[in-house]
mmCIF file of C-alpha atoms and ligand atoms in Angstrom:
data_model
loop_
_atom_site.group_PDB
_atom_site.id
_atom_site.type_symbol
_atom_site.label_atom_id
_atom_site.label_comp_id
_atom_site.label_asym_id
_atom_site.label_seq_id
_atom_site.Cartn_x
_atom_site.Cartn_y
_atom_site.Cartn_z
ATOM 1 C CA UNK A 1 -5.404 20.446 -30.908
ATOM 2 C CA UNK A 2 -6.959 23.772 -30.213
ATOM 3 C CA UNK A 3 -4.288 26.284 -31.925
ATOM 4 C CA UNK A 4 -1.223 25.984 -34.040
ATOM 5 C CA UNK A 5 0.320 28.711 -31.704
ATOM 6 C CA UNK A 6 4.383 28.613 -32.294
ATOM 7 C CA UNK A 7 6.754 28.961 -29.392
ATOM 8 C CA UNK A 8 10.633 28.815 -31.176
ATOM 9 C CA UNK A 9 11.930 30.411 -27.928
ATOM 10 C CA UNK A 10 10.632 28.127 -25.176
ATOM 11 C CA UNK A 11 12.747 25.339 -24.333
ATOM 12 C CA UNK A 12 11.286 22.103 -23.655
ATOM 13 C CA UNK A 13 13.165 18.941 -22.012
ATOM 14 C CA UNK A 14 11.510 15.686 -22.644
ATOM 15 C CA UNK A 15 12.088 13.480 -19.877
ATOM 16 C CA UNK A 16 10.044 10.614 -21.320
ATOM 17 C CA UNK A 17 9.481 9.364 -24.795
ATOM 18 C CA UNK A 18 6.624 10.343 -26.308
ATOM 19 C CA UNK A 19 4.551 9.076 -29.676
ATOM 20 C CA UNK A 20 6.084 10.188 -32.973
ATOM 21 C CA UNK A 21 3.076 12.280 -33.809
ATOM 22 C CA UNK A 22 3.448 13.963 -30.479
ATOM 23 C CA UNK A 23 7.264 14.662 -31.169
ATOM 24 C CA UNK A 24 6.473 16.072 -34.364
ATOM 25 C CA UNK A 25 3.975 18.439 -32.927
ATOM 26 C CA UNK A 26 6.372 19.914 -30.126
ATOM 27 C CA UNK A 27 9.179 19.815 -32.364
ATOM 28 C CA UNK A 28 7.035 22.507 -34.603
ATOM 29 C CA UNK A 29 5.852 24.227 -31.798
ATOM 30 C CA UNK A 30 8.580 24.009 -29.263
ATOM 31 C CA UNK A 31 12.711 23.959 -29.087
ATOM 32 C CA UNK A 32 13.506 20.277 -27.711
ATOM 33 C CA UNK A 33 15.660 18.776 -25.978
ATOM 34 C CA UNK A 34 15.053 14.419 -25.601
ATOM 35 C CA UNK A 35 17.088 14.237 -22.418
ATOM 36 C CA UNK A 36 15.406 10.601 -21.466
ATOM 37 C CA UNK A 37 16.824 9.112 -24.918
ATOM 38 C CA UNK A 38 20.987 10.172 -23.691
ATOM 39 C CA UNK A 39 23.318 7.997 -22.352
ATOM 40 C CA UNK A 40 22.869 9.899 -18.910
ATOM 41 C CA UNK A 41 19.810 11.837 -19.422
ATOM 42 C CA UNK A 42 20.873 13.506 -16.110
ATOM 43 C CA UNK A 43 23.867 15.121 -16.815
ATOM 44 C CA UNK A 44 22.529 16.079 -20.245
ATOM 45 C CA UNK A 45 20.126 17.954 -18.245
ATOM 46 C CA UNK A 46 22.578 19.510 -16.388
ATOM 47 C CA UNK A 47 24.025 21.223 -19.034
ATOM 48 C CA UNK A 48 20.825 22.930 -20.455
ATOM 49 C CA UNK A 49 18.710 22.945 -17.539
ATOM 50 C CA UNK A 50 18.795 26.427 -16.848
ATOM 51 C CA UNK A 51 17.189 27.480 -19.983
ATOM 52 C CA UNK A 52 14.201 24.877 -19.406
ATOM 53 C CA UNK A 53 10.804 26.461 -19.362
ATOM 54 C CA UNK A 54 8.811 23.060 -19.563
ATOM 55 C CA UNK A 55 8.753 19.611 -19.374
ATOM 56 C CA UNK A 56 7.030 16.521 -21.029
ATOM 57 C CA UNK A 57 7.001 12.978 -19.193
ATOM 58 C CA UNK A 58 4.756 10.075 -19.326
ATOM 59 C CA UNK A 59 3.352 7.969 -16.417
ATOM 60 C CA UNK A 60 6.012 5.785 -15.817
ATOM 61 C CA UNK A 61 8.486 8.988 -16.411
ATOM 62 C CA UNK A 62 7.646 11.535 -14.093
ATOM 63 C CA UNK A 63 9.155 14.754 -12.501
ATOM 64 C CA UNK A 64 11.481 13.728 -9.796
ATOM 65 C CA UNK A 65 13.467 16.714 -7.103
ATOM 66 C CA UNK A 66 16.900 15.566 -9.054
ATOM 67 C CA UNK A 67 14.676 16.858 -12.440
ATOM 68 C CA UNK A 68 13.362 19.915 -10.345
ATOM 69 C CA UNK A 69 16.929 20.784 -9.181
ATOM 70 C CA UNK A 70 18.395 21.192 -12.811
ATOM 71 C CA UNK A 71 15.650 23.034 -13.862
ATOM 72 C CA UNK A 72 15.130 26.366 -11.582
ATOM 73 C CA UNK A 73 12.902 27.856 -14.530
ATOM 74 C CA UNK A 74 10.815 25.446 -14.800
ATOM 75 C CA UNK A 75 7.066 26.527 -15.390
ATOM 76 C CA UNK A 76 5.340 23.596 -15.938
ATOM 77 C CA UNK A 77 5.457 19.376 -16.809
ATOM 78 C CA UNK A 78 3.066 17.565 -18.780
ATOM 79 C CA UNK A 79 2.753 14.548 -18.251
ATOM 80 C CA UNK A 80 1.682 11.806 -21.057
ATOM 81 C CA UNK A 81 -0.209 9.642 -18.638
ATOM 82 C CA UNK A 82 -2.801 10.136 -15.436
ATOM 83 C CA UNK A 83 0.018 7.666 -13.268
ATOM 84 C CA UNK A 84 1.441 10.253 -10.110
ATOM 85 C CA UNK A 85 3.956 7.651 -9.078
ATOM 86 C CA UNK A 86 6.627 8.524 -10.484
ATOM 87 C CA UNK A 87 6.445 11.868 -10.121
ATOM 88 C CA UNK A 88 7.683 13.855 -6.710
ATOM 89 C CA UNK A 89 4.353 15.318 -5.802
ATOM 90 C CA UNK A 90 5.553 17.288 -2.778
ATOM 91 C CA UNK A 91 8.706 18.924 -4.170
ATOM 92 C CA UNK A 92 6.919 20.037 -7.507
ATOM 93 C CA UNK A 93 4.227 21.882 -5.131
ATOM 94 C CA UNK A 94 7.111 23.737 -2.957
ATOM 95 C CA UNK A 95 8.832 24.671 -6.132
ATOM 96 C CA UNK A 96 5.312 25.882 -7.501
ATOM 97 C CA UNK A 97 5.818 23.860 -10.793
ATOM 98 C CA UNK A 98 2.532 22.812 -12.461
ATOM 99 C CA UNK A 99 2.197 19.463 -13.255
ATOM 100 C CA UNK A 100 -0.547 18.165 -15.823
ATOM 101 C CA UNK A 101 -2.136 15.182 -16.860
ATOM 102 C CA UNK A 102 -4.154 13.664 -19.879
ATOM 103 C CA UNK A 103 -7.531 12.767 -18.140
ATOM 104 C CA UNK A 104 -8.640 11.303 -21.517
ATOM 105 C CA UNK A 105 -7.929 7.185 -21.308
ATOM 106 C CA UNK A 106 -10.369 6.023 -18.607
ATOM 107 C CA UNK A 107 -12.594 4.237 -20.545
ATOM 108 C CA UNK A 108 -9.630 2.228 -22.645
ATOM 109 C CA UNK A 109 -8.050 1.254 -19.167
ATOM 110 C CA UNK A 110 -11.134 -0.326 -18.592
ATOM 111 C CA UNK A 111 -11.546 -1.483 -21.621
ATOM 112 C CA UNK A 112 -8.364 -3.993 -21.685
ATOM 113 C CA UNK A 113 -9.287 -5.006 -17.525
ATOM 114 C CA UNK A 114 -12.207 -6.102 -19.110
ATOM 115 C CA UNK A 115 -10.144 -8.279 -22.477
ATOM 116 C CA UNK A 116 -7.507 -9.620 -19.686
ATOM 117 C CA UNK A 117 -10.359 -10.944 -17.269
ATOM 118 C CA UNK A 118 -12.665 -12.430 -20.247
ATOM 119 C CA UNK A 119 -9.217 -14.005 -21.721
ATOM 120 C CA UNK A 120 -8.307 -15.008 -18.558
ATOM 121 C CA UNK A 121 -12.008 -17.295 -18.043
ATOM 122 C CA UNK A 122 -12.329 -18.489 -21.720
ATOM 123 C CA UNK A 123 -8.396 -19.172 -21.874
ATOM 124 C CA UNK A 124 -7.799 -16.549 -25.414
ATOM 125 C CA UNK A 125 -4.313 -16.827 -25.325
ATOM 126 C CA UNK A 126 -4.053 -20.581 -24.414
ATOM 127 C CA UNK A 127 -6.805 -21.367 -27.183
ATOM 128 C CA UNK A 128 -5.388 -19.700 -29.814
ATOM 129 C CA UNK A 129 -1.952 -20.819 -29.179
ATOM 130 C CA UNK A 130 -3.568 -24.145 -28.678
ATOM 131 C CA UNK A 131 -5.492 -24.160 -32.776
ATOM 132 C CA UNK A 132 -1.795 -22.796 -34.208
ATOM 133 C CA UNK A 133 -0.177 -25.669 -32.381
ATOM 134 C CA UNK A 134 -2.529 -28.180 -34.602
ATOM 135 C CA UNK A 135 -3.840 -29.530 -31.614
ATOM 136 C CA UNK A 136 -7.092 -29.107 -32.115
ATOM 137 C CA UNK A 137 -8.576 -32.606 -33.084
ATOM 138 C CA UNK A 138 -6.414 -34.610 -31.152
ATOM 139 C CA UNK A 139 -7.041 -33.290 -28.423
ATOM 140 C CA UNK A 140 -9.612 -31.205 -26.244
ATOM 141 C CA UNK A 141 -8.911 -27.615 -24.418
ATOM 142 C CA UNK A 142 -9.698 -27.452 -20.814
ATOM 143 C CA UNK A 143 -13.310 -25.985 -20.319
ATOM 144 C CA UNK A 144 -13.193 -22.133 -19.083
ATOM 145 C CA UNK A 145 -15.037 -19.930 -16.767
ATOM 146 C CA UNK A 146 -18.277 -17.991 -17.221
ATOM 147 C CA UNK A 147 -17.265 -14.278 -16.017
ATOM 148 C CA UNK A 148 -21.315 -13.224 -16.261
ATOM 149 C CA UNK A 149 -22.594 -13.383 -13.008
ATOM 150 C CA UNK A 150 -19.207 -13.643 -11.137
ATOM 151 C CA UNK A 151 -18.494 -12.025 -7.769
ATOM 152 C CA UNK A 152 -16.084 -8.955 -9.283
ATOM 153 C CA UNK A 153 -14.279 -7.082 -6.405
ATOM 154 C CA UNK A 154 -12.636 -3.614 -7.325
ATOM 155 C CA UNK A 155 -9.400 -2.652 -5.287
ATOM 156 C CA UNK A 156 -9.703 1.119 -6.518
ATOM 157 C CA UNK A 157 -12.930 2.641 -7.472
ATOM 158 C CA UNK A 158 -11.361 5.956 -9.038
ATOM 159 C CA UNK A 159 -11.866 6.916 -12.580
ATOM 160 C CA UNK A 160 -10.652 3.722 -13.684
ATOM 161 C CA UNK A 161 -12.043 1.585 -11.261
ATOM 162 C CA UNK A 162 -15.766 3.119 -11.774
ATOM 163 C CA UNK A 163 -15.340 2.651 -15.593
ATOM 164 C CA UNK A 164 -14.497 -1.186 -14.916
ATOM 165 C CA UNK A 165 -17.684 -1.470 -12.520
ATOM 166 C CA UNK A 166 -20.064 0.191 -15.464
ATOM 167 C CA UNK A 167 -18.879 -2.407 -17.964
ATOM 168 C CA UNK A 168 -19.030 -5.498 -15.214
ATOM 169 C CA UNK A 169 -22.728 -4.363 -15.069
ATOM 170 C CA UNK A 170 -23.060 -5.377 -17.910
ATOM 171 C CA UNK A 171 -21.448 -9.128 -17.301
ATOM 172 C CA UNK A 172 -24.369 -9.133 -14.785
ATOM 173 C CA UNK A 173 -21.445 -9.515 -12.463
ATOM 174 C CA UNK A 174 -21.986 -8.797 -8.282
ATOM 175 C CA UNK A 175 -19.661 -6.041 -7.478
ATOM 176 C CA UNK A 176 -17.772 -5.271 -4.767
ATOM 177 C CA UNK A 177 -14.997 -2.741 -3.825
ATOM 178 C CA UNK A 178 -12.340 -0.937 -1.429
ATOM 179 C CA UNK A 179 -11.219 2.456 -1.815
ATOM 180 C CA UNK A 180 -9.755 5.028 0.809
ATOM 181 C CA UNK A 181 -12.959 6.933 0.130
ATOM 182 C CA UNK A 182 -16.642 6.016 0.402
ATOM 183 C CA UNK A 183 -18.213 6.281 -3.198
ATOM 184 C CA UNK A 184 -22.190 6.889 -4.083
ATOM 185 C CA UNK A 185 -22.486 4.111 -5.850
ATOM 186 C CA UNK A 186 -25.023 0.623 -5.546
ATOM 187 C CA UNK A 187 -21.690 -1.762 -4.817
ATOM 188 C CA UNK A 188 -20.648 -3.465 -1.688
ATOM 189 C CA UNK A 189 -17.794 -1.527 0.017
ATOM 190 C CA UNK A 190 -15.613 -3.732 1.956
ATOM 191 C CA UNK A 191 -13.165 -2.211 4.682
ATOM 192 C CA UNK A 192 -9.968 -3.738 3.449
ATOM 193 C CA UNK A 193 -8.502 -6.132 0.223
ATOM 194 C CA UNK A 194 -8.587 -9.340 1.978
ATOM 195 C CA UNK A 195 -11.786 -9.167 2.856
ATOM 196 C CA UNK A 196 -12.845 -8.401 -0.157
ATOM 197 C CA UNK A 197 -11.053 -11.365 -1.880
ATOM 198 C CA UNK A 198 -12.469 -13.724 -0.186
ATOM 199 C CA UNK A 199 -16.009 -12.645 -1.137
ATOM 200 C CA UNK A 200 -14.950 -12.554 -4.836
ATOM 201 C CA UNK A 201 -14.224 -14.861 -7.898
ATOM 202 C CA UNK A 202 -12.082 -12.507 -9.967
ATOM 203 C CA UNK A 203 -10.510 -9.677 -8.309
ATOM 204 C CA UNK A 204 -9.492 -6.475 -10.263
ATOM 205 C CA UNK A 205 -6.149 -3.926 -9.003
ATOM 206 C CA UNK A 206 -7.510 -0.274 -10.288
ATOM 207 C CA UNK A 207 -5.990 1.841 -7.594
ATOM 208 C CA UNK A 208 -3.818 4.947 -7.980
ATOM 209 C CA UNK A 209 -0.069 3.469 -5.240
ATOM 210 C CA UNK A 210 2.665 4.810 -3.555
ATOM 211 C CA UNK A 211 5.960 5.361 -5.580
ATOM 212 C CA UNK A 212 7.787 1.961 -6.565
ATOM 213 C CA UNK A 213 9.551 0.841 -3.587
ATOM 214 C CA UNK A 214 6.852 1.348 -1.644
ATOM 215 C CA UNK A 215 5.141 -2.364 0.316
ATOM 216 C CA UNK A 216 3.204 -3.759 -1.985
ATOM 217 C CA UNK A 217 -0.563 -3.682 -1.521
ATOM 218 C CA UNK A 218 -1.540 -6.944 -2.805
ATOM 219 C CA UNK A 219 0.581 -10.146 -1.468
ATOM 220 C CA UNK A 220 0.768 -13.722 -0.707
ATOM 221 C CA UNK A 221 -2.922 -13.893 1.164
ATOM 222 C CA UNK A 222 -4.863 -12.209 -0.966
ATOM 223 C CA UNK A 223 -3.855 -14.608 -4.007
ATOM 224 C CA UNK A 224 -4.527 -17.186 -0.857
ATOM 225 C CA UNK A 225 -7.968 -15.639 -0.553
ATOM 226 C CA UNK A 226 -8.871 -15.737 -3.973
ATOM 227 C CA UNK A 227 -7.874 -19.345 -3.953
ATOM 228 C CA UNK A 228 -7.374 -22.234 -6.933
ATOM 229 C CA UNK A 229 -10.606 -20.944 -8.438
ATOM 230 C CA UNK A 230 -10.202 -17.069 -8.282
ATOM 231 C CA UNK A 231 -9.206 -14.715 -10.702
ATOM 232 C CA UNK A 232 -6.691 -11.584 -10.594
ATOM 233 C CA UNK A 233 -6.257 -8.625 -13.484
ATOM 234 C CA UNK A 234 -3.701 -5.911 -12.748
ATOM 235 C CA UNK A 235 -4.136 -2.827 -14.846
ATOM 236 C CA UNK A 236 -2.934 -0.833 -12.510
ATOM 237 C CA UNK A 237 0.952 -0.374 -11.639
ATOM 238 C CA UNK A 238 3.138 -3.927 -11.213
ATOM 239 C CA UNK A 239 5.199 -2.469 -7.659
ATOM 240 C CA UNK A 240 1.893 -2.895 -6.329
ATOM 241 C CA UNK A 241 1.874 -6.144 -6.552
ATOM 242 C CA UNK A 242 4.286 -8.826 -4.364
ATOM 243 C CA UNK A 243 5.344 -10.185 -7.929
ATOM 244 C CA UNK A 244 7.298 -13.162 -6.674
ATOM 245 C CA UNK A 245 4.299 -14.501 -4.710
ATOM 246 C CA UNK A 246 2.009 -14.109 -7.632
ATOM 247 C CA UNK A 247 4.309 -15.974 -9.469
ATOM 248 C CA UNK A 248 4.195 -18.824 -7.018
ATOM 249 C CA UNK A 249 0.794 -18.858 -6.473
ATOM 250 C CA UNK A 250 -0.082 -18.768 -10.355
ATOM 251 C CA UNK A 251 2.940 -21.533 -10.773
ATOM 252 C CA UNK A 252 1.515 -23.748 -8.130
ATOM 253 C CA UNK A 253 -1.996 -23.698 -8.842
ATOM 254 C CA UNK A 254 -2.906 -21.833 -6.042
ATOM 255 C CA UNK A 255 -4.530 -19.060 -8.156
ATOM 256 C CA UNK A 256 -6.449 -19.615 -11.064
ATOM 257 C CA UNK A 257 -5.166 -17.311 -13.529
ATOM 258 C CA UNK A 258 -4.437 -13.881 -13.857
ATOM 259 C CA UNK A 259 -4.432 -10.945 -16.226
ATOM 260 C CA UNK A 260 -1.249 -8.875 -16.684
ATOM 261 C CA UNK A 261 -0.485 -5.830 -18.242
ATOM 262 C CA UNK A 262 1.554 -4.241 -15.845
ATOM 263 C CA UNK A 263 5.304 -5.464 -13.967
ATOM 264 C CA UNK A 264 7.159 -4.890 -11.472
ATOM 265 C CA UNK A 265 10.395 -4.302 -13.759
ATOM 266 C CA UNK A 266 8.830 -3.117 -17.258
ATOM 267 C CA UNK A 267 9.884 -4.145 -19.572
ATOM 268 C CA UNK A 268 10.900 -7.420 -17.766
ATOM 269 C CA UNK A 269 8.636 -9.451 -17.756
ATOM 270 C CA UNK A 270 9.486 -12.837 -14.654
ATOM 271 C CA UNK A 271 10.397 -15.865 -17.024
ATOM 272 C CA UNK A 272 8.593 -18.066 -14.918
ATOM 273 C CA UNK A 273 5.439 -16.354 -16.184
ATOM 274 C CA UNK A 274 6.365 -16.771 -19.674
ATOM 275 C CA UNK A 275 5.750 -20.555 -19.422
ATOM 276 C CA UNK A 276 2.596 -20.556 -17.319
ATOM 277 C CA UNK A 277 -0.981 -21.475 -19.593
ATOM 278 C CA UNK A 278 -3.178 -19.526 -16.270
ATOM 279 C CA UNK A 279 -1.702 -16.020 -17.281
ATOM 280 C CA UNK A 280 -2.557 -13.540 -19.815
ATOM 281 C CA UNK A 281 0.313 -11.184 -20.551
ATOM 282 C CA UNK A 282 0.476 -7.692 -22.287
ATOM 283 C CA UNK A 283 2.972 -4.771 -22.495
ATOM 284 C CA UNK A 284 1.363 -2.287 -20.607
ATOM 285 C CA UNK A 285 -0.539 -1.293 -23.720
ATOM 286 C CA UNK A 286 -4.312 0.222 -21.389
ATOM 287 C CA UNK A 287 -4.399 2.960 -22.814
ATOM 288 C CA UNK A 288 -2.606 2.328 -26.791
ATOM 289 C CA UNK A 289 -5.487 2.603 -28.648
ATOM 290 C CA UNK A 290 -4.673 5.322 -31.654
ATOM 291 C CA UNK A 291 -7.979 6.808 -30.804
ATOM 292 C CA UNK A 292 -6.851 7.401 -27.114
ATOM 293 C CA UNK A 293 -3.253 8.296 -27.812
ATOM 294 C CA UNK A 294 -4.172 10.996 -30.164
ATOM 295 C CA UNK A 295 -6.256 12.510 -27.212
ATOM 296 C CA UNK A 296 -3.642 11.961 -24.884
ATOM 297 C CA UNK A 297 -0.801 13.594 -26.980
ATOM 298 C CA UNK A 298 -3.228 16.514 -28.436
ATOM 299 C CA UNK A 299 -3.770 17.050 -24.281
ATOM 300 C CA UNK A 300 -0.076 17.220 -23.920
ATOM 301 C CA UNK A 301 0.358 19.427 -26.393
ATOM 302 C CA UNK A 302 -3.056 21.922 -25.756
ATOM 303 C CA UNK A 303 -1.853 21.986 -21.856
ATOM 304 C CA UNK A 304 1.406 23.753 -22.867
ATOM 305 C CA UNK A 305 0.905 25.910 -25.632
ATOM 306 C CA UNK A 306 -2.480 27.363 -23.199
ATOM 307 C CA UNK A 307 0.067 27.749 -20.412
ATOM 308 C CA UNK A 308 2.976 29.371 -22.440
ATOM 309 C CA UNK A 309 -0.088 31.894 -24.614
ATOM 310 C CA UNK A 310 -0.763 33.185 -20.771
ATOM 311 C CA UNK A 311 -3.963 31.039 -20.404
ATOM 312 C CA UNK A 312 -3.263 28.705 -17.715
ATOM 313 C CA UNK A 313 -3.027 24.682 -17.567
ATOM 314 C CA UNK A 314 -6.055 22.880 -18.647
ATOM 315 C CA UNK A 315 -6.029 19.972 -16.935
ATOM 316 C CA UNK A 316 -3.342 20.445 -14.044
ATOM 317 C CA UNK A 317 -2.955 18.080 -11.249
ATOM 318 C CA UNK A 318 -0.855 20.787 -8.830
HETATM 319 C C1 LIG B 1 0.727 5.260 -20.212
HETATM 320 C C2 LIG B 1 -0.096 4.945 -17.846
HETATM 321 O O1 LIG B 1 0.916 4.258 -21.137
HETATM 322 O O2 LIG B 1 -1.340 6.934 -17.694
HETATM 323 C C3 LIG B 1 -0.541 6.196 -17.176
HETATM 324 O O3 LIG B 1 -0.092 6.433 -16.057
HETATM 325 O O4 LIG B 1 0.407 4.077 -17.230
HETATM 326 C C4 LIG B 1 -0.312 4.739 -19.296
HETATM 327 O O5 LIG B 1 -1.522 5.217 -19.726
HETATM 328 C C5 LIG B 1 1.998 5.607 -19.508
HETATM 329 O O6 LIG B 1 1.910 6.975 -19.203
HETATM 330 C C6 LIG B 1 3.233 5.310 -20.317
HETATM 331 O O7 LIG B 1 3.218 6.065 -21.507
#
């Protein structure tokens, strides 16, 4: 964090929970208010919105109009996170509220795609479960994938989705993406997802989506397209996903295996999925490294006290 500056008078509403260490630093620089944690964080708001100068959220806790509309004075949000989705991207630009994010976890994001897809060919989970279980001996584990050399395709080739092509170089692997935009970069662009899944073995979800409620991206034919064989690792956001069809298709064999760490309904997690061996599951933990959180809550925490000292955002997003 670049300064210790103190701000007793500025009131702060949290609108999504945050790392104790980060708490602890806005508590001593800030006067808080954890609407998110009440029993109807909305009509808390309500009664101290007025006096709100800032916000702090998280990716999967944005800045919504209802937030906007109990908080006239509302400066700026910082947001915990690099996901927009949950955040109402038009109605904070009307109201000219600045909205930042912590552009600081790329390369753990692609870190973990790269754990789920190498746990997902050489079975981790289902090994390890399998040498606890005493099994070894009597019997033998199924023989796994090699991931170097695979055909990787890339829905998303963002910040994320670049990081996850660097480290696939590496795995030797033949890569292949979409992405609305046309990137300088020695990989095969294909014009759509389905296309692209059938030309790959493992298929990775990277892309920035619509809000949740939106039609999912990624349904029933691509997992079709990918096949028995093929692969799929969501690190991305779980509405993107048709979640009952990848359930199906993982439950009937029609996909390989795939690597979780994001739901549709998080913290749910489908109970079906729970007793599947082809699926790798974690708690939407890309970016919970301590090394990355620290930069991610001393971001948080740097982007406000520079905006209330009179110097501007640092890493705003509008
Ligand atoms: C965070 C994320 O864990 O950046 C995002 O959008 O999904 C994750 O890095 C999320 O903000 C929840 O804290």
């Amino acid at each position: 964090m670049t300064d210790a500056t103190r701000f007793p008078d500025v009131e702060l509403a949290l609108i999504g929970g945050q790392q104790p260490f980060v708490l602890d630093e806005l508590k001593r620089r800030f006067t808080i208010h954890s609407i998110y944690a009440e029993p109807d964080p909305f009509a808390a708001l309500a009664k101290i919105g007025h006096r709100i100068r800032g916000a702090v959220g998280h990716g999967m806790a944005g800045l919504t109009r209802r937030h906007l509309e109990l908080m006239p004075k509302l400066e700026i949000c910082a947001l915990n996170g690099v996901g927009l989705e949950t955040s109402d991207l038009a109605a904070i630009r009307e109201r000219g509220v600045v909205l930042t994010t912590t552009p600081v976890l790329f390369d753990d994001v692609a870190d973990l795609a790269i754990a789920l897809a190498l746990a997902c060919c050489r079975q981790i989970a289902r090994a390890d479960r399998f040498v606890r279980a005493g099994r070894w001996g009597p019997e033998r584990l199924p023989l796994g994938r090699k991931l170097t050399g695979m055909r990787a395709g890339l829905i998303g080739l963002g910040r994320i989705g670049i990081e996850v092509a660097r480290r696939l170089e590496g795995f030797k692997a033949k890569i292949a993406y979409v992405d609305p935009v046309r990137r300088d970069v020695p990989y095969q662009a294909y014009p759509d997802a389905l296309t692209l899944a059938r030309e790959s073995d493992i298929l990775f979800l990277c892309a920035a989506g619509g809000p949740k409620g939106s039609p999912p991206m990624i349904g029933r034919e691509i997992f079709d397209a990918l096949g028995p064989r093929g692969l799929f690792v969501n690190i991305a956001r779980g509405w993107l996903v048709d979640e009952p069809a990848l359930v199906d298709a993982l439950a009937q064999g029609r996909l390989g295996a795939a690597g979780l760490d994001v739901f549709f309904g998080e913290p749910k997690v489908p109970t079906k999925l729970l007793e599947l061996d082809n699926v790798v599951l974690t708690p939407h933990i890309a970016s919970s490294t301590e090394e990355t959180m620290r930069a991610m809550g001393a971001c948080v925490i740097d982007n406000l006290a520079s905006w209330f000292s009179g110097r501007g955002a640092l890493t705003p997003v509008a």
